[in-house]
PDB file of C-alpha atoms in Angstrom:
ATOM      1  CA  UNK X   1       0.023   0.078  -0.110  1.00 45.00           C
ATOM      2  CA  UNK X   2       1.131   3.513  -0.510  1.00 47.00           C
ATOM      3  CA  UNK X   3       2.397   5.358   2.586  1.00 47.00           C
ATOM      4  CA  UNK X   4       0.705   8.897   3.023  1.00 53.00           C
ATOM      5  CA  UNK X   5       2.465   9.619   6.319  1.00 60.00           C
ATOM      6  CA  UNK X   6       3.877  13.138   6.547  1.00 73.00           C
ATOM      7  CA  UNK X   7       7.280  14.099   8.022  1.00 74.00           C
ATOM      8  CA  UNK X   8       9.059  17.014   9.265  1.00 79.00           C
ATOM      9  CA  UNK X   9      13.200  17.370   8.302  1.00 75.00           C
ATOM     10  CA  UNK X  10      15.121  18.324  11.702  1.00 78.00           C
ATOM     11  CA  UNK X  11      18.160  17.309  10.104  1.00 77.00           C
ATOM     12  CA  UNK X  12      18.893  18.695   6.530  1.00 81.00           C
ATOM     13  CA  UNK X  13      22.312  17.469   6.401  1.00 84.00           C
ATOM     14  CA  UNK X  14      21.495  13.795   7.044  1.00 81.00           C
ATOM     15  CA  UNK X  15      18.553  13.865   4.691  1.00 81.00           C
ATOM     16  CA  UNK X  16      20.065  15.284   1.593  1.00 85.00           C
ATOM     17  CA  UNK X  17      23.136  13.239   2.419  1.00 84.00           C
ATOM     18  CA  UNK X  18      21.321   9.985   2.489  1.00 82.00           C
ATOM     19  CA  UNK X  19      18.692  10.803  -0.270  1.00 83.00           C
ATOM     20  CA  UNK X  20      21.806  11.706  -2.590  1.00 83.00           C
ATOM     21  CA  UNK X  21      23.417   8.301  -1.309  1.00 83.00           C
ATOM     22  CA  UNK X  22      20.224   6.496  -2.092  1.00 82.00           C
ATOM     23  CA  UNK X  23      20.176   7.963  -5.681  1.00 81.00           C
ATOM     24  CA  UNK X  24      23.741   6.653  -6.434  1.00 78.00           C
ATOM     25  CA  UNK X  25      22.065   2.932  -6.270  1.00 75.00           C
ATOM     26  CA  UNK X  26      19.211   4.071  -9.198  1.00 78.00           C
ATOM     27  CA  UNK X  27      19.419   4.174 -12.968  1.00 76.00           C
ATOM     28  CA  UNK X  28      20.632   7.760 -12.744  1.00 79.00           C
ATOM     29  CA  UNK X  29      23.623   6.918 -11.629  1.00 82.00           C
ATOM     30  CA  UNK X  30      24.163   3.752 -13.418  1.00 82.00           C
ATOM     31  CA  UNK X  31      23.493   5.684 -16.986  1.00 82.00           C
ATOM     32  CA  UNK X  32      26.115   8.256 -15.963  1.00 84.00           C
ATOM     33  CA  UNK X  33      28.762   6.724 -13.853  1.00 86.00           C
ATOM     34  CA  UNK X  34      29.292   3.165 -15.874  1.00 86.00           C
ATOM     35  CA  UNK X  35      30.024   4.623 -19.370  1.00 88.00           C
ATOM     36  CA  UNK X  36      31.931   7.704 -17.387  1.00 88.00           C
ATOM     37  CA  UNK X  37      34.247   4.955 -16.847  1.00 87.00           C
ATOM     38  CA  UNK X  38      34.196   3.508 -20.302  1.00 87.00           C
ATOM     39  CA  UNK X  39      34.962   7.141 -22.242  1.00 86.00           C
ATOM     40  CA  UNK X  40      37.246   8.332 -19.366  1.00 84.00           C
ATOM     41  CA  UNK X  41      38.871   5.823 -17.291  1.00 82.00           C
ATOM     42  CA  UNK X  42      39.723   2.367 -18.707  1.00 82.00           C
ATOM     43  CA  UNK X  43      37.673   0.077 -20.810  1.00 85.00           C
ATOM     44  CA  UNK X  44      38.628  -3.386 -19.327  1.00 86.00           C
ATOM     45  CA  UNK X  45      37.212  -1.698 -16.336  1.00 86.00           C
ATOM     46  CA  UNK X  46      34.333  -0.855 -17.228  1.00 88.00           C
ATOM     47  CA  UNK X  47      33.553  -4.138 -18.881  1.00 89.00           C
ATOM     48  CA  UNK X  48      34.125  -5.799 -15.291  1.00 89.00           C
ATOM     49  CA  UNK X  49      31.884  -3.507 -13.638  1.00 89.00           C
ATOM     50  CA  UNK X  50      29.200  -4.035 -16.196  1.00 90.00           C
ATOM     51  CA  UNK X  51      29.397  -7.829 -15.673  1.00 90.00           C
ATOM     52  CA  UNK X  52      29.556  -8.001 -12.237  1.00 90.00           C
ATOM     53  CA  UNK X  53      26.821  -5.492 -11.738  1.00 90.00           C
ATOM     54  CA  UNK X  54      24.274  -7.357 -14.225  1.00 90.00           C
ATOM     55  CA  UNK X  55      24.996 -10.567 -12.540  1.00 91.00           C
ATOM     56  CA  UNK X  56      24.710  -9.474  -9.006  1.00 91.00           C
ATOM     57  CA  UNK X  57      21.407  -7.511  -9.718  1.00 90.00           C
ATOM     58  CA  UNK X  58      19.992 -10.045 -11.105  1.00 92.00           C
ATOM     59  CA  UNK X  59      20.582 -12.427  -8.692  1.00 91.00           C
ATOM     60  CA  UNK X  60      19.168  -9.804  -6.233  1.00 89.00           C
ATOM     61  CA  UNK X  61      16.165  -8.927  -7.711  1.00 89.00           C
ATOM     62  CA  UNK X  62      15.203 -12.514  -8.477  1.00 89.00           C
ATOM     63  CA  UNK X  63      15.914 -13.203  -4.558  1.00 89.00           C
ATOM     64  CA  UNK X  64      13.391 -10.722  -3.352  1.00 88.00           C
ATOM     65  CA  UNK X  65      10.637 -12.111  -5.596  1.00 84.00           C
ATOM     66  CA  UNK X  66      11.454 -15.664  -4.466  1.00 86.00           C
ATOM     67  CA  UNK X  67      11.894 -14.886  -0.813  1.00 83.00           C
ATOM     68  CA  UNK X  68       9.001 -12.218  -0.318  1.00 83.00           C
ATOM     69  CA  UNK X  69      10.362 -10.817   2.678  1.00 82.00           C
ATOM     70  CA  UNK X  70       7.988  -7.686   3.255  1.00 82.00           C
ATOM     71  CA  UNK X  71       9.800  -3.546   3.646  1.00 82.00           C
ATOM     72  CA  UNK X  72       9.521  -1.933   7.067  1.00 78.00           C
ATOM     73  CA  UNK X  73       6.135  -1.747   8.293  1.00 75.00           C
ATOM     74  CA  UNK X  74       5.060   2.364   7.744  1.00 70.00           C
ATOM     75  CA  UNK X  75       3.894   3.276  10.546  1.00 70.00           C
ATOM     76  CA  UNK X  76       5.866   3.020  12.309  1.00 73.00           C
ATOM     77  CA  UNK X  77       8.588   3.705   9.481  1.00 76.00           C
ATOM     78  CA  UNK X  78       8.478   6.614   7.210  1.00 72.00           C
ATOM     79  CA  UNK X  79       8.947   6.207   3.837  1.00 74.00           C
ATOM     80  CA  UNK X  80      10.793   8.724   2.069  1.00 71.00           C
ATOM     81  CA  UNK X  81      10.333   6.945  -1.674  1.00 73.00           C
ATOM     82  CA  UNK X  82       7.431   5.277  -3.105  1.00 69.00           C
ATOM     83  CA  UNK X  83       8.416   4.180  -6.488  1.00 65.00           C
ATOM     84  CA  UNK X  84       9.980   0.815  -5.029  1.00 64.00           C
ATOM     85  CA  UNK X  85       7.710   0.563  -2.143  1.00 66.00           C
ATOM     86  CA  UNK X  86       5.543  -2.208  -3.881  1.00 68.00           C
ATOM     87  CA  UNK X  87       8.730  -4.562  -4.149  1.00 75.00           C
ATOM     88  CA  UNK X  88       9.527  -7.077  -1.624  1.00 76.00           C
ATOM     89  CA  UNK X  89      12.557  -6.117   0.878  1.00 78.00           C
ATOM     90  CA  UNK X  90      15.080  -8.951   1.092  1.00 85.00           C
ATOM     91  CA  UNK X  91      18.078  -8.546  -0.110  1.00 89.00           C
ATOM     92  CA  UNK X  92      18.531  -4.644  -0.513  1.00 87.00           C
ATOM     93  CA  UNK X  93      19.750  -4.518  -3.935  1.00 87.00           C
ATOM     94  CA  UNK X  94      20.726  -1.017  -3.575  1.00 86.00           C
ATOM     95  CA  UNK X  95      23.358  -2.679  -1.149  1.00 88.00           C
ATOM     96  CA  UNK X  96      24.244  -4.912  -3.691  1.00 90.00           C
ATOM     97  CA  UNK X  97      24.923  -2.623  -6.475  1.00 88.00           C
ATOM     98  CA  UNK X  98      27.019  -0.571  -4.136  1.00 89.00           C
ATOM     99  CA  UNK X  99      29.051  -3.289  -2.982  1.00 90.00           C
ATOM    100  CA  UNK X 100      29.591  -4.786  -6.416  1.00 90.00           C
ATOM    101  CA  UNK X 101      30.234  -1.695  -8.547  1.00 89.00           C
ATOM    102  CA  UNK X 102      32.495   0.050  -5.674  1.00 89.00           C
ATOM    103  CA  UNK X 103      34.571  -3.122  -4.804  1.00 90.00           C
ATOM    104  CA  UNK X 104      34.568  -4.046  -8.559  1.00 90.00           C
ATOM    105  CA  UNK X 105      36.048  -0.737  -9.257  1.00 89.00           C
ATOM    106  CA  UNK X 106      38.645  -1.181  -6.686  1.00 89.00           C
ATOM    107  CA  UNK X 107      39.959  -4.706  -7.164  1.00 87.00           C
ATOM    108  CA  UNK X 108      40.065  -4.149 -11.136  1.00 85.00           C
ATOM    109  CA  UNK X 109      42.246  -0.881 -10.670  1.00 84.00           C
ATOM    110  CA  UNK X 110      44.598  -1.967  -7.932  1.00 82.00           C
ATOM    111  CA  UNK X 111      46.705  -4.259 -10.068  1.00 76.00           C
ATOM    112  CA  UNK X 112      46.563  -1.799 -13.184  1.00 77.00           C
ATOM    113  CA  UNK X 113      46.973   1.658 -11.905  1.00 75.00           C
ATOM    114  CA  UNK X 114      49.746   3.075  -9.263  1.00 76.00           C
ATOM    115  CA  UNK X 115      47.645   4.756  -6.362  1.00 74.00           C
ATOM    116  CA  UNK X 116      47.610   4.208  -2.479  1.00 81.00           C
ATOM    117  CA  UNK X 117      45.610   0.655  -1.821  1.00 82.00           C
ATOM    118  CA  UNK X 118      44.064   2.101   1.543  1.00 83.00           C
ATOM    119  CA  UNK X 119      42.604   5.226  -0.152  1.00 86.00           C
ATOM    120  CA  UNK X 120      40.655   2.618  -2.853  1.00 84.00           C
ATOM    121  CA  UNK X 121      39.830   0.564   0.117  1.00 88.00           C
ATOM    122  CA  UNK X 122      38.605   3.226   1.714  1.00 91.00           C
ATOM    123  CA  UNK X 123      36.578   5.037  -0.933  1.00 88.00           C
ATOM    124  CA  UNK X 124      35.009   1.263  -1.593  1.00 89.00           C
ATOM    125  CA  UNK X 125      33.563   1.301   1.834  1.00 91.00           C
ATOM    126  CA  UNK X 126      32.770   5.070   1.909  1.00 90.00           C
ATOM    127  CA  UNK X 127      30.460   4.710  -0.940  1.00 88.00           C
ATOM    128  CA  UNK X 128      28.787   1.466  -0.234  1.00 89.00           C
ATOM    129  CA  UNK X 129      28.640   2.439   3.200  1.00 89.00           C
ATOM    130  CA  UNK X 130      26.504   5.428   2.419  1.00 88.00           C
ATOM    131  CA  UNK X 131      24.348   3.725   0.088  1.00 88.00           C
ATOM    132  CA  UNK X 132      23.411   0.934   2.710  1.00 87.00           C
ATOM    133  CA  UNK X 133      22.687   3.594   5.248  1.00 87.00           C
ATOM    134  CA  UNK X 134      20.601   5.440   3.092  1.00 86.00           C
ATOM    135  CA  UNK X 135      18.509   2.553   2.966  1.00 86.00           C
ATOM    136  CA  UNK X 136      17.815   2.611   6.709  1.00 84.00           C
ATOM    137  CA  UNK X 137      17.108   6.184   6.742  1.00 81.00           C
ATOM    138  CA  UNK X 138      14.665   6.339   3.918  1.00 81.00           C
ATOM    139  CA  UNK X 139      12.955   3.654   5.818  1.00 80.00           C
ATOM    140  CA  UNK X 140      12.850   1.109   2.643  1.00 80.00           C
ATOM    141  CA  UNK X 141      14.820  -1.861   4.568  1.00 82.00           C
ATOM    142  CA  UNK X 142      15.591  -3.239   7.545  1.00 85.00           C
ATOM    143  CA  UNK X 143      18.975  -3.720   9.003  1.00 88.00           C
ATOM    144  CA  UNK X 144      19.047  -7.422   8.169  1.00 89.00           C
ATOM    145  CA  UNK X 145      17.732  -6.332   4.282  1.00 88.00           C
ATOM    146  CA  UNK X 146      20.867  -4.352   3.799  1.00 90.00           C
ATOM    147  CA  UNK X 147      23.432  -6.840   5.334  1.00 91.00           C
ATOM    148  CA  UNK X 148      22.001  -9.608   3.259  1.00 90.00           C
ATOM    149  CA  UNK X 149      22.568  -7.401   0.306  1.00 90.00           C
ATOM    150  CA  UNK X 150      26.086  -6.838   1.394  1.00 90.00           C
ATOM    151  CA  UNK X 151      27.043 -10.096   1.959  1.00 91.00           C
ATOM    152  CA  UNK X 152      25.566 -11.747  -1.175  1.00 92.00           C
ATOM    153  CA  UNK X 153      27.155  -9.134  -3.298  1.00 91.00           C
ATOM    154  CA  UNK X 154      30.607  -9.920  -1.793  1.00 91.00           C
ATOM    155  CA  UNK X 155      30.415 -13.934  -2.160  1.00 92.00           C
ATOM    156  CA  UNK X 156      29.249 -12.974  -5.949  1.00 91.00           C
ATOM    157  CA  UNK X 157      32.315 -11.044  -6.261  1.00 90.00           C
ATOM    158  CA  UNK X 158      34.725 -13.763  -4.531  1.00 90.00           C
ATOM    159  CA  UNK X 159      33.009 -16.248  -6.878  1.00 91.00           C
ATOM    160  CA  UNK X 160      33.442 -14.099 -10.023  1.00 88.00           C
ATOM    161  CA  UNK X 161      36.708 -12.940  -9.436  1.00 88.00           C
ATOM    162  CA  UNK X 162      38.651 -15.844 -10.487  1.00 87.00           C
ATOM    163  CA  UNK X 163      36.506 -16.382 -13.918  1.00 87.00           C
ATOM    164  CA  UNK X 164      36.789 -12.506 -14.765  1.00 86.00           C
ATOM    165  CA  UNK X 165      39.769 -12.393 -17.401  1.00 85.00           C
ATOM    166  CA  UNK X 166      38.145 -15.501 -18.687  1.00 89.00           C
ATOM    167  CA  UNK X 167      34.870 -13.990 -19.276  1.00 88.00           C
ATOM    168  CA  UNK X 168      36.126 -10.614 -20.529  1.00 86.00           C
ATOM    169  CA  UNK X 169      38.126 -12.847 -23.252  1.00 87.00           C
ATOM    170  CA  UNK X 170      35.211 -14.836 -24.386  1.00 88.00           C
ATOM    171  CA  UNK X 171      33.026 -11.700 -24.593  1.00 88.00           C
ATOM    172  CA  UNK X 172      35.415 -10.045 -26.751  1.00 87.00           C
ATOM    173  CA  UNK X 173      36.245 -12.995 -28.955  1.00 86.00           C
ATOM    174  CA  UNK X 174      33.829 -15.428 -29.118  1.00 87.00           C
ATOM    175  CA  UNK X 175      31.913 -15.140 -32.401  1.00 89.00           C
ATOM    176  CA  UNK X 176      29.132 -16.425 -30.066  1.00 90.00           C
ATOM    177  CA  UNK X 177      28.818 -13.707 -28.024  1.00 88.00           C
ATOM    178  CA  UNK X 178      26.224 -11.068 -29.556  1.00 90.00           C
ATOM    179  CA  UNK X 179      23.515 -14.314 -29.832  1.00 92.00           C
ATOM    180  CA  UNK X 180      24.476 -15.457 -26.401  1.00 90.00           C
ATOM    181  CA  UNK X 181      24.444 -11.693 -25.090  1.00 90.00           C
ATOM    182  CA  UNK X 182      21.193 -11.131 -26.382  1.00 92.00           C
ATOM    183  CA  UNK X 183      19.077 -14.383 -26.183  1.00 92.00           C
ATOM    184  CA  UNK X 184      20.272 -15.445 -22.709  1.00 92.00           C
ATOM    185  CA  UNK X 185      19.097 -12.134 -20.918  1.00 92.00           C
ATOM    186  CA  UNK X 186      15.967 -11.990 -22.891  1.00 91.00           C
ATOM    187  CA  UNK X 187      15.085 -15.511 -21.574  1.00 92.00           C
ATOM    188  CA  UNK X 188      15.718 -14.688 -18.115  1.00 92.00           C
ATOM    189  CA  UNK X 189      13.405 -11.460 -18.397  1.00 90.00           C
ATOM    190  CA  UNK X 190      10.533 -13.718 -19.901  1.00 90.00           C
ATOM    191  CA  UNK X 191      10.858 -15.991 -17.275  1.00 89.00           C
ATOM    192  CA  UNK X 192      10.728 -13.978 -14.663  1.00 87.00           C
ATOM    193  CA  UNK X 193       9.118 -15.067 -11.406  1.00 86.00           C
ATOM    194  CA  UNK X 194       5.307 -14.659 -11.429  1.00 83.00           C
ATOM    195  CA  UNK X 195       4.026 -12.536  -8.843  1.00 78.00           C
ATOM    196  CA  UNK X 196       0.403 -12.287  -7.171  1.00 76.00           C
ATOM    197  CA  UNK X 197       0.354  -8.256  -7.983  1.00 77.00           C
ATOM    198  CA  UNK X 198       2.764  -5.797  -9.954  1.00 77.00           C
ATOM    199  CA  UNK X 199       6.068  -4.332  -8.953  1.00 78.00           C
ATOM    200  CA  UNK X 200       9.006  -2.894 -10.648  1.00 82.00           C
ATOM    201  CA  UNK X 201      11.318  -5.909 -10.154  1.00 85.00           C
ATOM    202  CA  UNK X 202      11.021  -7.429 -13.371  1.00 86.00           C
ATOM    203  CA  UNK X 203      11.143  -4.299 -15.217  1.00 86.00           C
ATOM    204  CA  UNK X 204      14.131  -3.078 -13.543  1.00 87.00           C
ATOM    205  CA  UNK X 205      16.094  -6.235 -14.152  1.00 90.00           C
ATOM    206  CA  UNK X 206      14.993  -5.819 -17.921  1.00 92.00           C
ATOM    207  CA  UNK X 207      16.300  -2.418 -17.837  1.00 91.00           C
ATOM    208  CA  UNK X 208      19.752  -3.846 -16.353  1.00 91.00           C
ATOM    209  CA  UNK X 209      19.922  -7.072 -18.289  1.00 93.00           C
ATOM    210  CA  UNK X 210      19.219  -5.008 -21.400  1.00 93.00           C
ATOM    211  CA  UNK X 211      21.659  -2.036 -21.037  1.00 92.00           C
ATOM    212  CA  UNK X 212      24.122  -5.126 -20.170  1.00 92.00           C
ATOM    213  CA  UNK X 213      23.602  -6.996 -23.575  1.00 94.00           C
ATOM    214  CA  UNK X 214      23.813  -4.029 -25.526  1.00 93.00           C
ATOM    215  CA  UNK X 215      27.151  -3.051 -23.723  1.00 92.00           C
ATOM    216  CA  UNK X 216      28.530  -6.342 -24.190  1.00 93.00           C
ATOM    217  CA  UNK X 217      27.585  -6.203 -28.079  1.00 93.00           C
ATOM    218  CA  UNK X 218      29.367  -3.246 -28.123  1.00 92.00           C
ATOM    219  CA  UNK X 219      32.726  -4.421 -26.434  1.00 90.00           C
ATOM    220  CA  UNK X 220      32.604  -7.065 -28.948  1.00 90.00           C
ATOM    221  CA  UNK X 221      32.205  -5.415 -32.374  1.00 90.00           C
ATOM    222  CA  UNK X 222      34.758  -2.565 -30.951  1.00 86.00           C
ATOM    223  CA  UNK X 223      37.367  -5.581 -30.437  1.00 85.00           C
ATOM    224  CA  UNK X 224      36.058  -6.910 -33.738  1.00 82.00           C
ATOM    225  CA  UNK X 225      36.916  -3.345 -35.185  1.00 81.00           C
ATOM    226  CA  UNK X 226      40.160  -3.180 -34.097  1.00 58.00           C
ATOM    227  CA  UNK X 227      39.404  -0.703 -31.826  1.00 46.00           C
ATOM    228  CA  UNK X 228      40.919   0.232 -28.151  1.00 44.00           C
ATOM    229  CA  UNK X 229      38.723  -2.149 -26.334  1.00 39.00           C
ATOM    230  CA  UNK X 230      41.403  -4.424 -24.695  1.00 42.00           C
ATOM    231  CA  UNK X 231      42.800  -5.050 -21.150  1.00 43.00           C
ATOM    232  CA  UNK X 232      46.027  -3.549 -20.291  1.00 43.00           C
ATOM    233  CA  UNK X 233      48.803  -5.524 -18.755  1.00 42.00           C
ATOM    234  CA  UNK X 234      50.941  -2.837 -17.608  1.00 43.00           C
ATOM    235  CA  UNK X 235      51.023  -1.071 -14.578  1.00 47.00           C
ATOM    236  CA  UNK X 236      50.144   2.348 -14.835  1.00 49.00           C
ATOM    237  CA  UNK X 237      50.687   5.656 -12.902  1.00 46.00           C
ATOM    238  CA  UNK X 238      47.579   7.172 -11.977  1.00 51.00           C
ATOM    239  CA  UNK X 239      44.245   7.038 -13.506  1.00 57.00           C
ATOM    240  CA  UNK X 240      43.949   7.996 -17.328  1.00 58.00           C
ATOM    241  CA  UNK X 241      41.487  10.598 -16.181  1.00 58.00           C
ATOM    242  CA  UNK X 242      43.978  12.607 -14.636  1.00 53.00           C
ATOM    243  CA  UNK X 243      46.153  12.647 -17.847  1.00 55.00           C
ATOM    244  CA  UNK X 244      43.128  14.258 -19.476  1.00 60.00           C
ATOM    245  CA  UNK X 245      42.410  17.673 -19.072  1.00 78.00           C
ATOM    246  CA  UNK X 246      39.424  18.679 -17.017  1.00 77.00           C
ATOM    247  CA  UNK X 247      37.898  20.519 -20.294  1.00 80.00           C
ATOM    248  CA  UNK X 248      38.059  17.196 -22.414  1.00 84.00           C
ATOM    249  CA  UNK X 249      36.743  14.867 -19.323  1.00 84.00           C
ATOM    250  CA  UNK X 250      33.992  17.331 -19.090  1.00 86.00           C
ATOM    251  CA  UNK X 251      33.199  17.494 -22.649  1.00 86.00           C
ATOM    252  CA  UNK X 252      33.337  13.969 -23.449  1.00 88.00           C
ATOM    253  CA  UNK X 253      30.840  13.259 -20.482  1.00 88.00           C
ATOM    254  CA  UNK X 254      28.659  15.773 -21.597  1.00 90.00           C
ATOM    255  CA  UNK X 255      28.427  14.559 -25.291  1.00 90.00           C
ATOM    256  CA  UNK X 256      28.114  11.114 -24.338  1.00 90.00           C
ATOM    257  CA  UNK X 257      25.361  11.591 -21.622  1.00 91.00           C
ATOM    258  CA  UNK X 258      23.288  13.793 -24.005  1.00 93.00           C
ATOM    259  CA  UNK X 259      23.476  11.049 -26.621  1.00 93.00           C
ATOM    260  CA  UNK X 260      22.701   8.454 -24.721  1.00 92.00           C
ATOM    261  CA  UNK X 261      19.657  10.213 -22.974  1.00 92.00           C
ATOM    262  CA  UNK X 262      18.762  11.487 -26.538  1.00 94.00           C
ATOM    263  CA  UNK X 263      18.644   7.596 -27.764  1.00 93.00           C
ATOM    264  CA  UNK X 264      16.910   6.326 -24.651  1.00 92.00           C
ATOM    265  CA  UNK X 265      14.234   8.738 -25.380  1.00 92.00           C
ATOM    266  CA  UNK X 266      13.985   7.851 -29.409  1.00 93.00           C
ATOM    267  CA  UNK X 267      13.754   4.177 -28.657  1.00 93.00           C
ATOM    268  CA  UNK X 268      11.494   4.516 -26.206  1.00 91.00           C
ATOM    269  CA  UNK X 269       8.972   6.385 -28.208  1.00 90.00           C
ATOM    270  CA  UNK X 270       9.404   4.375 -31.288  1.00 92.00           C
ATOM    271  CA  UNK X 271       9.043   0.382 -29.406  1.00 89.00           C
ATOM    272  CA  UNK X 272       6.130   1.877 -27.376  1.00 88.00           C
ATOM    273  CA  UNK X 273       4.405   3.279 -30.696  1.00 88.00           C
ATOM    274  CA  UNK X 274       5.336  -0.055 -32.473  1.00 89.00           C
ATOM    275  CA  UNK X 275       3.641  -2.341 -29.492  1.00 87.00           C
ATOM    276  CA  UNK X 276       1.066  -0.049 -29.007  1.00 85.00           C
ATOM    277  CA  UNK X 277       0.182  -0.208 -32.355  1.00 85.00           C
ATOM    278  CA  UNK X 278       0.321  -4.133 -32.433  1.00 83.00           C
ATOM    279  CA  UNK X 279      -1.047  -4.757 -29.106  1.00 83.00           C
ATOM    280  CA  UNK X 280      -4.039  -2.111 -29.767  1.00 85.00           C
ATOM    281  CA  UNK X 281      -2.998   0.251 -27.035  1.00 83.00           C
ATOM    282  CA  UNK X 282      -2.314   4.191 -26.616  1.00 83.00           C
ATOM    283  CA  UNK X 283       1.657   4.892 -25.819  1.00 74.00           C
ATOM    284  CA  UNK X 284       0.381   6.621 -22.645  1.00 77.00           C
ATOM    285  CA  UNK X 285      -1.594   3.612 -21.602  1.00 79.00           C
ATOM    286  CA  UNK X 286       0.508   2.750 -18.004  1.00 81.00           C
ATOM    287  CA  UNK X 287      -1.771  -0.583 -17.341  1.00 82.00           C
ATOM    288  CA  UNK X 288      -0.517  -1.670 -20.685  1.00 80.00           C
ATOM    289  CA  UNK X 289       3.096  -1.021 -20.237  1.00 81.00           C
ATOM    290  CA  UNK X 290       2.969  -3.430 -17.120  1.00 82.00           C
ATOM    291  CA  UNK X 291       1.789  -6.651 -19.241  1.00 84.00           C
ATOM    292  CA  UNK X 292       4.778  -8.589 -19.684  1.00 82.00           C
ATOM    293  CA  UNK X 293       4.329  -9.412 -23.406  1.00 85.00           C
ATOM    294  CA  UNK X 294       5.142  -5.110 -23.712  1.00 85.00           C
ATOM    295  CA  UNK X 295       7.185  -4.588 -20.568  1.00 86.00           C
ATOM    296  CA  UNK X 296       9.932  -6.916 -21.448  1.00 89.00           C
ATOM    297  CA  UNK X 297      10.355  -5.770 -25.198  1.00 91.00           C
ATOM    298  CA  UNK X 298      10.231  -2.362 -24.499  1.00 90.00           C
ATOM    299  CA  UNK X 299      12.553  -1.761 -21.578  1.00 91.00           C
ATOM    300  CA  UNK X 300      15.046  -4.718 -23.505  1.00 94.00           C
ATOM    301  CA  UNK X 301      15.150  -3.251 -26.586  1.00 93.00           C
ATOM    302  CA  UNK X 302      15.527   0.584 -25.337  1.00 93.00           C
ATOM    303  CA  UNK X 303      18.151  -0.155 -22.939  1.00 93.00           C
ATOM    304  CA  UNK X 304      20.259  -2.726 -25.021  1.00 94.00           C
ATOM    305  CA  UNK X 305      20.027   0.582 -27.550  1.00 94.00           C
ATOM    306  CA  UNK X 306      21.195   2.684 -24.323  1.00 93.00           C
ATOM    307  CA  UNK X 307      24.470   0.339 -23.696  1.00 92.00           C
ATOM    308  CA  UNK X 308      25.199  -0.075 -27.390  1.00 94.00           C
ATOM    309  CA  UNK X 309      25.131   3.639 -27.855  1.00 93.00           C
ATOM    310  CA  UNK X 310      27.395   4.239 -24.737  1.00 92.00           C
ATOM    311  CA  UNK X 311      29.772   1.929 -25.698  1.00 91.00           C
ATOM    312  CA  UNK X 312      29.970   2.110 -29.819  1.00 91.00           C
ATOM    313  CA  UNK X 313      28.175   5.225 -31.076  1.00 91.00           C
ATOM    314  CA  UNK X 314      29.189   7.934 -28.334  1.00 91.00           C
ATOM    315  CA  UNK X 315      33.117   6.557 -28.824  1.00 90.00           C
ATOM    316  CA  UNK X 316      32.767   6.995 -32.490  1.00 90.00           C
ATOM    317  CA  UNK X 317      31.332  10.293 -31.970  1.00 90.00           C
ATOM    318  CA  UNK X 318      34.063  11.603 -29.431  1.00 87.00           C
ATOM    319  CA  UNK X 319      36.514  10.642 -32.284  1.00 87.00           C
ATOM    320  CA  UNK X 320      34.544  12.575 -34.925  1.00 89.00           C
ATOM    321  CA  UNK X 321      35.121  15.619 -32.747  1.00 86.00           C
ATOM    322  CA  UNK X 322      38.445  15.463 -31.626  1.00 84.00           C
ATOM    323  CA  UNK X 323      37.542  14.587 -27.702  1.00 79.00           C
ATOM    324  CA  UNK X 324      39.699  11.312 -27.511  1.00 74.00           C
TER     325      UNK X 324
END
């Protein structure tokens, strides 16, 4: 049920800190930070983060709908968010994503670039801790939900780490990569666990797997085209980001984000129009958007386009504009 509790903010520092931290586990962060690492830091690091993020998030989302543990009751808890209130609570996928992204970034860079390992570890801990605490502050999860999400994510990281290089090599070189990257996620999305009532979990899972599928096809195509999408084996001093001028970094990021958002809007409009024509519903019919035969293809195609645009179209545009 929707929460209609009113509340008074007494500490604006905590309020804005944790509202901002909560946003670090949502689409706006994924659609900016993950491409940012690909455009400005390191292709191999970005590939590993996206692979780990998609696997961890799929397992987390499915676990929620299998366990069906409720979110905290309101009242007494005051919930500061409404969009995900219909989802189940255990595990916290915000906690899983924050742990996976921060520590996969740390692990992927610690042997490639020279920087204080203590600083990288502290940064990963601070990032994941802030996101985890934000889920308690906003009233969306219990302590057990958050701890469970962080632990599951950490275990998955440990299990996936030995296979990182093998998975990365196969995704770049195997001729079956494009087919595998599209078919497997689509099958998983269409066979998502059925719920007694609608929640955003299936749509969010489709969004994540679609973005990862499009990005993976982009990685493979870049490698086939002999683009600079390879794993560097040498240890480099500092991050490539630091060797670029701030103006170039900002220009690459602004151009890239604008193109990605434009691609998302165009593809979403086109796919919804086609599905609306096929299934006889107006584009603005939100109830129709929740049907599996509409939600899965519309979100998968839209975000596959987003992933492909971020990894192929944007770098080509950067090269054309002299931003590399």
